[in-house]
CSV table of C-alpha atoms in Angstrom, one decimal:
chain,number,residue,atom,x,y,z
A,1,UNK,CA,0.0,0.0,0.0
A,2,UNK,CA,1.6,3.3,-1.1
A,3,UNK,CA,2.0,6.1,1.4
A,4,UNK,CA,0.2,9.4,0.8
A,5,UNK,CA,2.1,12.0,-1.1
A,6,UNK,CA,4.0,14.6,0.8
A,7,UNK,CA,3.4,18.2,-0.3
A,8,UNK,CA,6.5,20.3,0.0
A,9,UNK,CA,6.8,24.1,-0.6
A,10,UNK,CA,8.3,25.2,-3.8
A,11,UNK,CA,11.6,26.8,-2.6
A,12,UNK,CA,12.3,28.1,-6.1
A,13,UNK,CA,9.1,30.1,-6.3
A,14,UNK,CA,9.7,33.8,-6.1
A,15,UNK,CA,6.0,34.5,-5.4
A,16,UNK,CA,5.3,35.4,-1.8
A,17,UNK,CA,1.9,35.2,-0.3
A,18,UNK,CA,0.5,38.4,1.1
A,19,UNK,CA,0.3,38.2,4.9
A,20,UNK,CA,-3.0,38.6,6.6
A,21,UNK,CA,-3.8,42.0,7.8
A,22,UNK,CA,-5.0,40.6,11.2
A,23,UNK,CA,-1.7,38.8,11.6
A,24,UNK,CA,0.5,41.7,10.7
A,25,UNK,CA,-1.1,44.3,13.0
A,26,UNK,CA,-0.9,43.5,16.8
A,27,UNK,CA,-4.0,44.3,18.7
A,28,UNK,CA,-4.2,47.8,20.0
A,29,UNK,CA,-3.7,48.0,23.8
A,30,UNK,CA,-6.7,50.4,23.9
A,31,UNK,CA,-8.9,47.5,22.6
A,32,UNK,CA,-7.7,45.0,25.2
A,33,UNK,CA,-9.8,44.9,28.4
A,34,UNK,CA,-7.4,43.2,30.9
A,35,UNK,CA,-10.2,43.0,33.5
A,36,UNK,CA,-11.8,40.4,31.3
A,37,UNK,CA,-9.0,38.1,32.3
A,38,UNK,CA,-9.9,38.4,36.0
A,39,UNK,CA,-12.5,36.2,37.6
A,40,UNK,CA,-15.5,37.8,39.2
A,41,UNK,CA,-14.4,36.7,42.7
A,42,UNK,CA,-11.2,38.6,42.4
A,43,UNK,CA,-12.9,41.8,41.2
A,44,UNK,CA,-15.3,41.5,44.1
A,45,UNK,CA,-12.3,41.5,46.5
A,46,UNK,CA,-11.1,44.7,44.9
A,47,UNK,CA,-14.6,46.3,45.1
A,48,UNK,CA,-14.9,45.3,48.8
A,49,UNK,CA,-11.5,47.0,49.5
A,50,UNK,CA,-12.9,50.2,47.9
A,51,UNK,CA,-16.1,50.1,50.0
A,52,UNK,CA,-17.1,53.7,49.6
A,53,UNK,CA,-20.5,53.9,48.0
A,54,UNK,CA,-19.7,56.9,45.8
A,55,UNK,CA,-16.5,55.3,44.4
A,56,UNK,CA,-18.5,52.1,43.7
A,57,UNK,CA,-21.0,54.3,41.9
A,58,UNK,CA,-18.2,55.5,39.6
A,59,UNK,CA,-17.1,51.9,39.0
A,60,UNK,CA,-20.6,51.1,37.7
A,61,UNK,CA,-20.0,53.2,34.5
A,62,UNK,CA,-16.7,51.5,33.6
A,63,UNK,CA,-18.5,48.5,32.0
A,64,UNK,CA,-21.6,46.4,32.1
A,65,UNK,CA,-19.8,43.7,33.9
A,66,UNK,CA,-18.8,46.1,36.7
A,67,UNK,CA,-22.4,47.4,36.8
A,68,UNK,CA,-23.5,43.8,37.5
A,69,UNK,CA,-20.8,43.0,40.1
A,70,UNK,CA,-21.0,46.2,42.3
A,71,UNK,CA,-24.4,45.2,43.8
A,72,UNK,CA,-22.8,42.0,45.1
A,73,UNK,CA,-20.3,43.9,47.3
A,74,UNK,CA,-20.6,42.8,50.9
A,75,UNK,CA,-18.5,45.6,52.6
A,76,UNK,CA,-20.0,49.0,52.1
A,77,UNK,CA,-19.1,52.5,53.5
A,78,UNK,CA,-21.6,55.3,53.3
A,79,UNK,CA,-20.4,58.9,54.1
A,80,UNK,CA,-23.3,61.2,54.7
A,81,UNK,CA,-22.8,64.8,53.5
A,82,UNK,CA,-25.5,66.5,55.5
A,83,UNK,CA,-28.5,66.1,57.7
A,84,UNK,CA,-31.9,67.3,56.7
A,85,UNK,CA,-34.5,68.2,59.3
A,86,UNK,CA,-38.3,68.3,59.0
A,87,UNK,CA,-38.3,71.5,61.0
A,88,UNK,CA,-38.6,74.4,58.6
A,89,UNK,CA,-37.3,76.9,61.1
A,90,UNK,CA,-33.6,77.4,61.2
A,91,UNK,CA,-32.8,76.9,64.9
A,92,UNK,CA,-29.2,77.9,64.3
A,93,UNK,CA,-30.2,81.4,63.4
A,94,UNK,CA,-32.7,82.0,66.2
A,95,UNK,CA,-31.6,84.4,68.9
A,96,UNK,CA,-32.1,81.8,71.6
A,97,UNK,CA,-30.0,79.2,70.0
A,98,UNK,CA,-26.7,80.7,71.0
A,99,UNK,CA,-27.7,80.7,74.7
A,100,UNK,CA,-29.2,77.2,74.7
A,101,UNK,CA,-27.6,74.5,76.7
A,102,UNK,CA,-25.8,71.6,75.1
A,103,UNK,CA,-28.6,69.3,76.1
A,104,UNK,CA,-31.2,71.5,74.5
A,105,UNK,CA,-29.1,71.8,71.4
A,106,UNK,CA,-28.7,68.1,71.1
A,107,UNK,CA,-32.4,67.5,71.6
A,108,UNK,CA,-33.4,70.1,69.0
A,109,UNK,CA,-31.1,68.5,66.4
A,110,UNK,CA,-32.1,64.9,66.9
A,111,UNK,CA,-35.8,65.3,67.8
A,112,UNK,CA,-36.4,66.7,64.3
A,113,UNK,CA,-33.8,64.6,62.4
A,114,UNK,CA,-35.6,62.6,59.7
A,115,UNK,CA,-33.3,62.0,56.8
A,116,UNK,CA,-29.6,61.6,56.3
A,117,UNK,CA,-28.5,62.8,52.8
A,118,UNK,CA,-25.8,61.9,50.3
A,119,UNK,CA,-25.1,64.7,47.9
A,120,UNK,CA,-24.8,63.4,44.4
A,121,UNK,CA,-22.6,65.6,42.2
A,122,UNK,CA,-22.0,62.7,39.8
A,123,UNK,CA,-24.7,61.7,37.4
A,124,UNK,CA,-23.7,58.1,37.3
A,125,UNK,CA,-24.3,57.6,41.0
A,126,UNK,CA,-27.9,58.3,40.1
A,127,UNK,CA,-27.7,55.7,37.3
A,128,UNK,CA,-26.6,53.2,40.0
A,129,UNK,CA,-29.8,54.0,41.8
A,130,UNK,CA,-31.8,53.3,38.6
A,131,UNK,CA,-30.0,50.3,37.1
A,132,UNK,CA,-32.6,49.6,34.4
A,133,UNK,CA,-30.8,52.0,32.0
A,134,UNK,CA,-27.1,51.6,32.8
A,135,UNK,CA,-25.0,54.5,31.6
A,136,UNK,CA,-22.0,53.8,29.4
A,137,UNK,CA,-18.6,55.6,29.6
A,138,UNK,CA,-19.4,57.1,26.1
A,139,UNK,CA,-22.4,58.7,27.6
A,140,UNK,CA,-20.3,60.4,30.3
A,141,UNK,CA,-17.8,61.6,27.7
A,142,UNK,CA,-20.5,62.9,25.4
A,143,UNK,CA,-22.3,64.7,28.2
A,144,UNK,CA,-19.8,66.7,30.3
A,145,UNK,CA,-22.5,67.8,32.7
A,146,UNK,CA,-22.9,64.2,33.7
A,147,UNK,CA,-19.4,64.2,35.2
A,148,UNK,CA,-19.1,67.9,36.1
A,149,UNK,CA,-21.6,68.0,39.0
A,150,UNK,CA,-24.0,70.6,37.5
A,151,UNK,CA,-26.9,68.4,38.3
A,152,UNK,CA,-26.8,67.9,42.1
A,153,UNK,CA,-29.4,65.8,43.7
A,154,UNK,CA,-29.7,64.0,47.1
A,155,UNK,CA,-30.4,60.5,48.2
A,156,UNK,CA,-30.6,59.0,51.6
A,157,UNK,CA,-28.4,56.0,52.6
A,158,UNK,CA,-31.6,53.8,52.5
A,159,UNK,CA,-32.2,54.7,48.9
A,160,UNK,CA,-28.5,54.1,47.9
A,161,UNK,CA,-28.2,50.8,49.7
A,162,UNK,CA,-31.3,49.3,48.1
A,163,UNK,CA,-29.3,48.2,45.1
A,164,UNK,CA,-26.8,46.2,47.2
A,165,UNK,CA,-28.0,42.6,47.6
A,166,UNK,CA,-25.4,41.0,49.9
A,167,UNK,CA,-24.2,43.5,52.4
A,168,UNK,CA,-22.6,41.9,55.4
A,169,UNK,CA,-20.5,44.7,56.9
A,170,UNK,CA,-21.9,48.3,56.8
A,171,UNK,CA,-20.3,51.5,58.0
A,172,UNK,CA,-22.2,54.8,57.9
A,173,UNK,CA,-20.3,58.0,58.7
A,174,UNK,CA,-22.2,61.2,59.7
A,175,UNK,CA,-21.0,64.8,59.7
A,176,UNK,CA,-19.2,65.8,62.9
A,177,UNK,CA,-20.2,68.2,65.6
A,178,UNK,CA,-23.6,66.7,66.2
A,179,UNK,CA,-23.7,67.3,70.0
A,180,UNK,CA,-22.8,71.0,69.8
A,181,UNK,CA,-20.5,70.6,72.8
A,182,UNK,CA,-17.2,72.5,72.1
A,183,UNK,CA,-13.9,72.9,74.0
A,184,UNK,CA,-14.3,69.6,75.8
A,185,UNK,CA,-13.4,66.0,75.2
A,186,UNK,CA,-16.5,63.9,74.9
A,187,UNK,CA,-16.5,60.4,73.4
A,188,UNK,CA,-19.1,57.6,73.6
A,189,UNK,CA,-19.5,54.1,72.3
A,190,UNK,CA,-22.9,52.3,72.5
A,191,UNK,CA,-24.2,48.8,71.6
A,192,UNK,CA,-27.8,48.4,70.6
A,193,UNK,CA,-30.2,45.5,69.9
A,194,UNK,CA,-33.9,46.4,69.9
A,195,UNK,CA,-32.9,48.9,72.7
A,196,UNK,CA,-29.7,50.0,74.4
A,197,UNK,CA,-27.5,47.1,75.5
A,198,UNK,CA,-24.6,49.2,77.0
A,199,UNK,CA,-22.8,52.5,76.6
A,200,UNK,CA,-19.5,53.9,77.8
A,201,UNK,CA,-18.8,57.7,77.9
A,202,UNK,CA,-15.4,59.3,78.4
A,203,UNK,CA,-15.2,63.1,79.0
A,204,UNK,CA,-12.8,65.8,80.2
A,205,UNK,CA,-13.3,69.5,80.7
A,206,UNK,CA,-10.0,70.1,78.9
A,207,UNK,CA,-7.1,68.2,77.3
A,208,UNK,CA,-3.6,69.6,77.7
A,209,UNK,CA,-0.9,68.5,75.3
A,210,UNK,CA,2.4,67.3,76.8
A,211,UNK,CA,4.0,70.7,75.9
A,212,UNK,CA,1.4,72.5,77.8
A,213,UNK,CA,0.9,70.0,80.7
A,214,UNK,CA,4.3,71.0,82.2
A,215,UNK,CA,3.1,74.6,82.5
A,216,UNK,CA,0.0,73.5,84.4
A,217,UNK,CA,1.6,72.9,87.8
A,218,UNK,CA,-0.8,75.3,89.5
A,219,UNK,CA,-3.8,73.4,88.1
A,220,UNK,CA,-2.3,70.1,89.1
A,221,UNK,CA,-1.6,71.3,92.6
A,222,UNK,CA,-5.1,72.5,93.1
A,223,UNK,CA,-6.6,69.3,91.6
A,224,UNK,CA,-4.4,67.0,93.7
A,225,UNK,CA,-5.2,69.1,96.9
A,226,UNK,CA,-8.9,68.8,96.2
A,227,UNK,CA,-8.5,65.0,95.7
A,228,UNK,CA,-6.5,64.6,98.8
A,229,UNK,CA,-8.9,66.6,101.0
A,230,UNK,CA,-11.4,63.8,100.6
A,231,UNK,CA,-9.2,61.1,102.0
A,232,UNK,CA,-7.1,62.5,104.8
A,233,UNK,CA,-4.3,63.8,102.6
A,234,UNK,CA,-4.1,60.8,100.2
A,235,UNK,CA,-5.4,60.5,96.6
A,236,UNK,CA,-7.9,57.6,97.2
A,237,UNK,CA,-10.0,58.3,94.1
A,238,UNK,CA,-12.8,60.1,96.0
A,239,UNK,CA,-14.7,62.9,94.3
A,240,UNK,CA,-14.0,66.3,96.0
A,241,UNK,CA,-16.8,68.2,97.6
A,242,UNK,CA,-16.4,71.0,95.1
A,243,UNK,CA,-17.5,68.6,92.3
A,244,UNK,CA,-21.1,68.8,93.7
A,245,UNK,CA,-21.1,72.5,94.4
A,246,UNK,CA,-19.5,74.2,91.4
A,247,UNK,CA,-21.6,72.6,88.6
A,248,UNK,CA,-19.2,69.8,87.6
A,249,UNK,CA,-21.7,67.0,88.4
A,250,UNK,CA,-24.5,68.9,86.5
A,251,UNK,CA,-22.1,69.2,83.5
A,252,UNK,CA,-21.5,65.4,83.5
A,253,UNK,CA,-25.2,64.8,83.6
A,254,UNK,CA,-25.5,67.0,80.5
A,255,UNK,CA,-22.7,65.0,78.7
A,256,UNK,CA,-24.4,61.7,79.5
A,257,UNK,CA,-27.9,62.8,78.4
A,258,UNK,CA,-26.6,64.3,75.2
A,259,UNK,CA,-24.6,61.2,74.3
A,260,UNK,CA,-27.6,58.9,75.0
A,261,UNK,CA,-29.9,61.1,72.9
A,262,UNK,CA,-27.4,61.1,70.0
A,263,UNK,CA,-27.0,57.3,70.3
A,264,UNK,CA,-30.8,56.6,70.4
A,265,UNK,CA,-31.4,59.0,67.5
A,266,UNK,CA,-28.9,57.1,65.3
A,267,UNK,CA,-30.4,53.8,66.3
A,268,UNK,CA,-33.9,55.0,65.3
A,269,UNK,CA,-32.6,55.9,61.8
A,270,UNK,CA,-31.4,52.3,61.1
A,271,UNK,CA,-34.7,50.5,61.2
A,272,UNK,CA,-35.4,50.4,57.5
A,273,UNK,CA,-31.9,49.6,56.5
A,274,UNK,CA,-31.7,46.7,58.9
A,275,UNK,CA,-35.1,45.4,57.8
A,276,UNK,CA,-34.2,45.5,54.1
A,277,UNK,CA,-30.8,43.8,54.4
A,278,UNK,CA,-31.2,40.5,56.1
A,279,UNK,CA,-27.6,39.5,55.3
A,280,UNK,CA,-26.1,42.2,57.6
A,281,UNK,CA,-23.7,40.8,60.2
A,282,UNK,CA,-22.1,44.0,61.4
A,283,UNK,CA,-23.2,47.6,61.4
A,284,UNK,CA,-21.3,50.7,62.6
A,285,UNK,CA,-22.8,54.2,62.7
A,286,UNK,CA,-20.2,56.8,63.6
A,287,UNK,CA,-19.2,60.4,62.7
A,288,UNK,CA,-16.4,62.1,60.9
A,289,UNK,CA,-14.7,63.3,64.1
A,290,UNK,CA,-15.0,60.0,66.0
A,291,UNK,CA,-17.0,61.5,68.8
A,292,UNK,CA,-19.6,58.7,69.0
A,293,UNK,CA,-19.9,55.1,67.7
A,294,UNK,CA,-23.0,52.9,67.6
A,295,UNK,CA,-22.4,49.2,67.0
A,296,UNK,CA,-24.6,46.3,66.3
A,297,UNK,CA,-23.4,42.7,65.7
A,298,UNK,CA,-25.3,39.8,64.0
A,299,UNK,CA,-27.2,38.8,67.2
A,300,UNK,CA,-28.3,42.4,67.9
A,301,UNK,CA,-29.4,43.0,64.4
A,302,UNK,CA,-31.5,39.9,64.5
A,303,UNK,CA,-33.0,41.0,67.8
A,304,UNK,CA,-34.2,44.2,66.2
A,305,UNK,CA,-35.8,42.4,63.3
A,306,UNK,CA,-37.7,40.1,65.7
A,307,UNK,CA,-38.5,42.7,68.4
A,308,UNK,CA,-39.2,46.2,67.0
A,309,UNK,CA,-37.8,49.1,69.0
A,310,UNK,CA,-39.8,51.3,71.2
A,311,UNK,CA,-39.8,54.9,69.9
A,312,UNK,CA,-39.8,57.9,72.2
A,313,UNK,CA,-43.1,59.8,72.2
A,314,UNK,CA,-41.4,63.2,72.0
A,315,UNK,CA,-38.8,62.6,69.3
A,316,UNK,CA,-37.6,60.5,66.4
A,317,UNK,CA,-35.4,58.3,68.5
A,318,UNK,CA,-35.4,55.0,70.4
A,319,UNK,CA,-36.7,55.1,73.9
A,320,UNK,CA,-33.9,55.0,76.4
A,321,UNK,CA,-34.8,52.5,79.2
A,322,UNK,CA,-34.2,53.0,82.9
A,323,UNK,CA,-30.4,52.8,83.5
A,324,UNK,CA,-27.8,51.8,86.1
A,325,UNK,CA,-24.6,53.8,85.8
A,326,UNK,CA,-21.1,53.7,87.3
A,327,UNK,CA,-19.0,56.9,87.4
A,328,UNK,CA,-15.2,57.4,87.8
A,329,UNK,CA,-13.7,60.8,88.2
A,330,UNK,CA,-10.2,62.3,88.4
A,331,UNK,CA,-9.6,66.1,88.7
A,332,UNK,CA,-6.2,65.6,87.0
A,333,UNK,CA,-5.3,62.6,85.0
A,334,UNK,CA,-1.8,62.3,83.4
A,335,UNK,CA,-1.4,59.8,80.6
A,336,UNK,CA,1.9,58.0,79.8
A,337,UNK,CA,2.6,60.2,76.8
A,338,UNK,CA,2.4,63.3,78.9
A,339,UNK,CA,-1.1,64.3,77.9
A,340,UNK,CA,-3.2,65.6,80.8
A,341,UNK,CA,-7.0,65.3,81.1
A,342,UNK,CA,-8.6,67.9,83.4
A,343,UNK,CA,-11.8,66.7,85.1
A,344,UNK,CA,-11.5,63.3,83.5
A,345,UNK,CA,-14.8,61.3,83.8
A,346,UNK,CA,-15.8,57.8,82.7
A,347,UNK,CA,-19.4,56.6,82.8
A,348,UNK,CA,-20.5,53.0,82.2
A,349,UNK,CA,-24.2,52.5,81.5
A,350,UNK,CA,-26.4,49.5,81.3
A,351,UNK,CA,-30.2,49.1,81.4
A,352,UNK,CA,-31.6,48.3,84.8
A,353,UNK,CA,-33.6,45.3,83.7
A,354,UNK,CA,-30.9,43.6,81.6
A,355,UNK,CA,-30.8,39.9,82.1
A,356,UNK,CA,-29.2,36.7,80.6
A,357,UNK,CA,-26.0,36.8,78.6
A,358,UNK,CA,-26.2,40.6,78.4
A,359,UNK,CA,-25.8,41.0,82.1
A,360,UNK,CA,-22.3,42.2,82.5
A,361,UNK,CA,-20.6,43.8,85.5
A,362,UNK,CA,-20.4,47.6,85.4
A,363,UNK,CA,-17.5,47.9,87.7
A,364,UNK,CA,-14.7,48.3,85.3
A,365,UNK,CA,-15.3,45.3,83.1
A,366,UNK,CA,-13.2,44.6,79.9
A,367,UNK,CA,-15.9,46.2,77.7
A,368,UNK,CA,-15.5,49.5,79.7
A,369,UNK,CA,-11.7,49.7,79.8
A,370,UNK,CA,-11.3,48.6,76.1
A,371,UNK,CA,-14.0,50.8,74.6
A,372,UNK,CA,-11.8,53.5,73.2
A,373,UNK,CA,-8.7,53.7,71.1
A,374,UNK,CA,-5.4,55.0,72.4
A,375,UNK,CA,-4.6,57.3,74.2
A,376,UNK,CA,-8.1,57.2,75.6
A,377,UNK,CA,-8.1,53.5,76.2
A,378,UNK,CA,-5.3,54.1,78.7
A,379,UNK,CA,-7.4,56.9,80.3
A,380,UNK,CA,-10.3,54.5,80.8
A,381,UNK,CA,-8.1,51.8,82.3
A,382,UNK,CA,-6.6,54.4,84.8
A,383,UNK,CA,-10.0,55.7,85.7
A,384,UNK,CA,-11.6,52.4,86.6
A,385,UNK,CA,-8.9,51.9,89.2
A,386,UNK,CA,-10.4,54.8,91.2
A,387,UNK,CA,-13.4,54.8,93.5
A,388,UNK,CA,-16.7,53.9,91.8
A,389,UNK,CA,-19.9,55.9,92.2
A,390,UNK,CA,-23.3,54.5,91.4
A,391,UNK,CA,-26.1,56.5,89.7
A,392,UNK,CA,-29.5,55.7,88.3
A,393,UNK,CA,-31.5,57.3,85.6
A,394,UNK,CA,-35.2,56.9,84.6
A,395,UNK,CA,-36.3,56.1,81.2
A,396,UNK,CA,-36.7,59.0,78.8
């Protein structure tokens, strides 16, 4: 049986075949989408690192694929630009507003607070809210006003988050200065379920930097003398008598009530978001200056879905239950880095009727001393070593 003939090229032929145009011209780098080589799971890791909802809105216009992947992000950060009140009157411009107490100012803000707002200077963030007609990059380029911010509209976090289907970790950041208390240190951290679980407040009438602390010998001498006068010449952590007579105790009560009003108002605003996102495992609501932090874990989120919160009759906030409190005070507290807190105060708060696993000791437990980041964590640990004072507060 003969073998098939072998076809060989004619080496003597001077005719050369014309090369294919597709073979001779390499693909243009502008035509290559390298993201097409990446799996969806890797792109989602990148989007989760981005987190910020406005940046994710911009990602939506890059391609249809991005537009489909962004709603699957499970780690989202929402930065609120402003707060809109349903009170038409401008309380900040009223003559009495400047003379109002911090407590009154806090109440006026949060009793009327109904909507947090994201300003939308980018048209394609609006397209993310209306995904039925996704915008293309060509649309942005052909319509400069779409990227230039001439069409500014507003959306609440609830509206923006509706397009995310699998949020597990959510962080919402409010504008700073909500309590209207200036020239003092005031920080709080609160945990909520369907109501307040616990709260820690750290305050000081003033904070002296290390460079200024050395020049405050007179203030230190007075503070230590007041402290020692309560314990026979020794600093035993007792509160000096002047604390009750010069308005210091009243000021601490104002700090406590203002912080609790702020926390309960934030909690009230979260109802719809929590109800619409059953995948949530962690929620943090804070502010840009780090004054207050509200936290909810998976169990607390589930509790709120099963047991609706009790709203205050006089304001748009959650009802604060009757409370047990522990207070620690130091007229002068020097931290290891040289910073000095004048009139340092730590307050630990827990509902009076708390039972079961939520029942935790108030007397300097780990959750009290570890509530704040440094250097204020050290301040809390130093304060809980001092004498403890018990207080009670009715529901409000």
